Amino acid sequence: MNSIQRIPYHPPFQPTKQVKQATTASFMEQLQVAVSKQQLKVSKHAIERLQERNITISDEEWQQITDIVSEAHEKGVRQPLVLIEQAALIVNAKNATVITAMDRLEAKAQIFTNIDGTIIL
């Protein structure tokens, strides 16, 4: 007896097409949001200086510094001197990195070079 087996036919898998969702925010707005969330990094050298000099900066102050450095970078400032109540920081705005730090009393007797802007908070 000859029997014929039926093998079910399965068409090749076709992934469903995904519809791209229209975004309401422009690319520049999305970029601005991403940049504004960027936090300042602190170099190993700056961490050592902050510890040696017992300089403490609150989270609120760090956020304020981050925001103003980001704004300065947008205006073309590459390496600002940031003066806050208890410290002077030199920041690489492009890399969002604090390069060095000193207390304000020490900063009075210093000559700052290689900076192209000053931010006073």
mmCIF file of C-alpha atoms in Angstrom:
data_model
loop_
_atom_site.group_PDB
_atom_site.id
_atom_site.type_symbol
_atom_site.label_atom_id
_atom_site.label_comp_id
_atom_site.label_asym_id
_atom_site.label_seq_id
_atom_site.Cartn_x
_atom_site.Cartn_y
_atom_site.Cartn_z
ATOM 1 C CA MET A 1 0.000 0.000 0.000
ATOM 2 C CA ASN A 2 1.265 3.263 -0.966
ATOM 3 C CA SER A 3 0.497 6.061 1.359
ATOM 4 C CA ILE A 4 1.209 9.645 0.735
ATOM 5 C CA GLN A 5 2.159 11.742 3.692
ATOM 6 C CA ARG A 6 1.131 15.282 3.742
ATOM 7 C CA ILE A 7 3.744 17.734 4.897
ATOM 8 C CA PRO A 8 2.229 21.027 5.960
ATOM 9 C CA TYR A 9 3.424 24.050 4.065
ATOM 10 C CA HIS A 10 4.771 26.898 6.173
ATOM 11 C CA PRO A 11 5.497 30.062 4.251
ATOM 12 C CA PRO A 12 8.815 31.743 5.066
ATOM 13 C CA PHE A 13 8.778 33.971 8.109
ATOM 14 C CA GLN A 14 8.095 37.590 7.253
ATOM 15 C CA PRO A 15 8.741 40.045 10.070
ATOM 16 C CA THR A 16 5.989 42.555 10.529
ATOM 17 C CA LYS A 17 6.821 46.033 9.418
ATOM 18 C CA GLN A 18 7.234 48.492 12.231
ATOM 19 C CA VAL A 19 5.811 51.903 11.708
ATOM 20 C CA LYS A 20 8.158 54.665 12.782
ATOM 21 C CA GLN A 21 6.547 56.939 15.277
ATOM 22 C CA ALA A 22 6.747 60.607 14.542
ATOM 23 C CA THR A 23 8.653 62.448 17.210
ATOM 24 C CA THR A 24 7.314 65.714 18.445
ATOM 25 C CA ALA A 25 10.704 67.019 19.534
ATOM 26 C CA SER A 26 13.253 68.123 16.981
ATOM 27 C CA PHE A 27 16.747 66.690 16.894
ATOM 28 C CA MET A 28 18.165 69.855 18.492
ATOM 29 C CA GLU A 29 15.665 69.644 21.363
ATOM 30 C CA GLN A 30 16.546 66.007 21.968
ATOM 31 C CA LEU A 31 20.249 66.815 21.832
ATOM 32 C CA GLN A 32 19.769 69.669 24.298
ATOM 33 C CA VAL A 33 17.993 67.341 26.743
ATOM 34 C CA ALA A 34 20.764 64.748 26.427
ATOM 35 C CA VAL A 35 23.493 67.344 26.971
ATOM 36 C CA SER A 36 21.728 68.907 29.945
ATOM 37 C CA LYS A 37 21.679 65.533 31.693
ATOM 38 C CA GLN A 38 25.438 65.201 31.374
ATOM 39 C CA GLN A 39 27.211 65.449 34.715
ATOM 40 C CA LEU A 40 30.681 66.813 35.246
ATOM 41 C CA LYS A 41 33.410 64.262 35.679
ATOM 42 C CA VAL A 42 36.182 64.961 38.136
ATOM 43 C CA SER A 43 39.739 64.036 37.166
ATOM 44 C CA LYS A 44 41.917 62.000 39.509
ATOM 45 C CA HIS A 45 44.075 65.095 40.065
ATOM 46 C CA ALA A 46 41.053 67.224 40.978
ATOM 47 C CA ILE A 47 39.734 64.539 43.370
ATOM 48 C CA GLU A 48 43.089 64.533 45.142
ATOM 49 C CA ARG A 49 43.064 68.340 45.404
ATOM 50 C CA LEU A 50 39.503 68.411 46.732
ATOM 51 C CA GLN A 51 40.412 65.822 49.387
ATOM 52 C CA GLU A 52 43.743 67.467 50.337
ATOM 53 C CA ARG A 53 42.067 70.824 50.778
ATOM 54 C CA ASN A 54 38.931 69.483 52.498
ATOM 55 C CA ILE A 55 36.683 71.056 49.889
ATOM 56 C CA THR A 56 33.145 69.707 49.835
ATOM 57 C CA ILE A 57 30.675 70.659 47.151
ATOM 58 C CA SER A 58 27.004 69.775 47.551
ATOM 59 C CA ASP A 59 25.016 67.937 44.890
ATOM 60 C CA GLU A 60 23.011 71.107 44.289
ATOM 61 C CA GLU A 61 26.207 73.100 43.704
ATOM 62 C CA TRP A 62 27.569 70.402 41.345
ATOM 63 C CA GLN A 63 24.354 70.576 39.342
ATOM 64 C CA GLN A 64 24.574 74.352 39.174
ATOM 65 C CA ILE A 65 28.217 74.141 38.062
ATOM 66 C CA THR A 66 27.344 71.476 35.471
ATOM 67 C CA ASP A 67 24.531 73.593 34.035
ATOM 68 C CA ILE A 68 26.551 76.796 33.803
ATOM 69 C CA VAL A 69 29.619 75.037 32.316
ATOM 70 C CA SER A 70 27.360 73.443 29.700
ATOM 71 C CA GLU A 71 25.910 76.862 28.879
ATOM 72 C CA ALA A 72 29.402 78.375 28.659
ATOM 73 C CA HIS A 73 30.498 75.556 26.340
ATOM 74 C CA GLU A 74 27.551 76.314 24.043
ATOM 75 C CA LYS A 75 28.844 79.890 23.844
ATOM 76 C CA GLY A 76 32.309 78.699 22.818
ATOM 77 C CA VAL A 77 34.136 78.642 26.153
ATOM 78 C CA ARG A 78 36.574 75.745 26.210
ATOM 79 C CA GLN A 79 38.264 75.958 29.604
ATOM 80 C CA PRO A 80 36.584 78.183 32.204
ATOM 81 C CA LEU A 81 37.655 79.072 35.709
ATOM 82 C CA VAL A 82 34.624 78.458 37.944
ATOM 83 C CA LEU A 83 34.577 80.419 41.198
ATOM 84 C CA ILE A 84 32.200 79.259 43.901
ATOM 85 C CA GLU A 85 32.064 80.339 47.541
ATOM 86 C CA GLN A 86 34.558 77.793 48.866
ATOM 87 C CA ALA A 87 36.589 76.808 45.780
ATOM 88 C CA ALA A 88 38.041 77.670 42.406
ATOM 89 C CA LEU A 89 37.731 74.989 39.745
ATOM 90 C CA ILE A 90 39.268 74.783 36.305
ATOM 91 C CA VAL A 91 37.027 72.802 33.969
ATOM 92 C CA ASN A 92 37.503 71.395 30.496
ATOM 93 C CA ALA A 93 34.072 72.277 29.105
ATOM 94 C CA LYS A 94 34.398 70.136 25.985
ATOM 95 C CA ASN A 95 34.999 66.968 28.017
ATOM 96 C CA ALA A 96 32.866 68.161 30.971
ATOM 97 C CA THR A 97 35.744 67.371 33.322
ATOM 98 C CA VAL A 98 37.012 69.255 36.374
ATOM 99 C CA ILE A 99 40.784 69.427 35.880
ATOM 100 C CA THR A 100 41.874 70.912 39.198
ATOM 101 C CA ALA A 101 40.504 72.544 42.309
ATOM 102 C CA MET A 102 41.753 74.854 45.058
ATOM 103 C CA ASP A 103 40.181 76.691 47.942
ATOM 104 C CA ARG A 104 39.338 80.369 47.494
ATOM 105 C CA LEU A 105 42.083 81.606 49.838
ATOM 106 C CA GLU A 106 44.708 79.738 47.843
ATOM 107 C CA ALA A 107 43.173 81.015 44.608
ATOM 108 C CA LYS A 108 43.737 84.658 45.633
ATOM 109 C CA ALA A 109 47.485 84.314 45.190
ATOM 110 C CA GLN A 110 47.360 82.465 41.857
ATOM 111 C CA ILE A 111 47.744 83.467 38.263
ATOM 112 C CA PHE A 112 45.423 81.399 36.064
ATOM 113 C CA THR A 113 46.603 80.576 32.561
ATOM 114 C CA ASN A 114 45.078 78.590 29.713
ATOM 115 C CA ILE A 115 41.543 79.635 30.595
ATOM 116 C CA ASP A 116 39.208 81.387 28.214
ATOM 117 C CA GLY A 117 36.350 82.308 30.496
ATOM 118 C CA THR A 118 35.432 82.867 34.117
ATOM 119 C CA ILE A 119 32.212 81.823 35.808
ATOM 120 C CA ILE A 120 31.377 83.287 39.208
ATOM 121 C CA LEU A 121 28.641 81.551 41.183
#
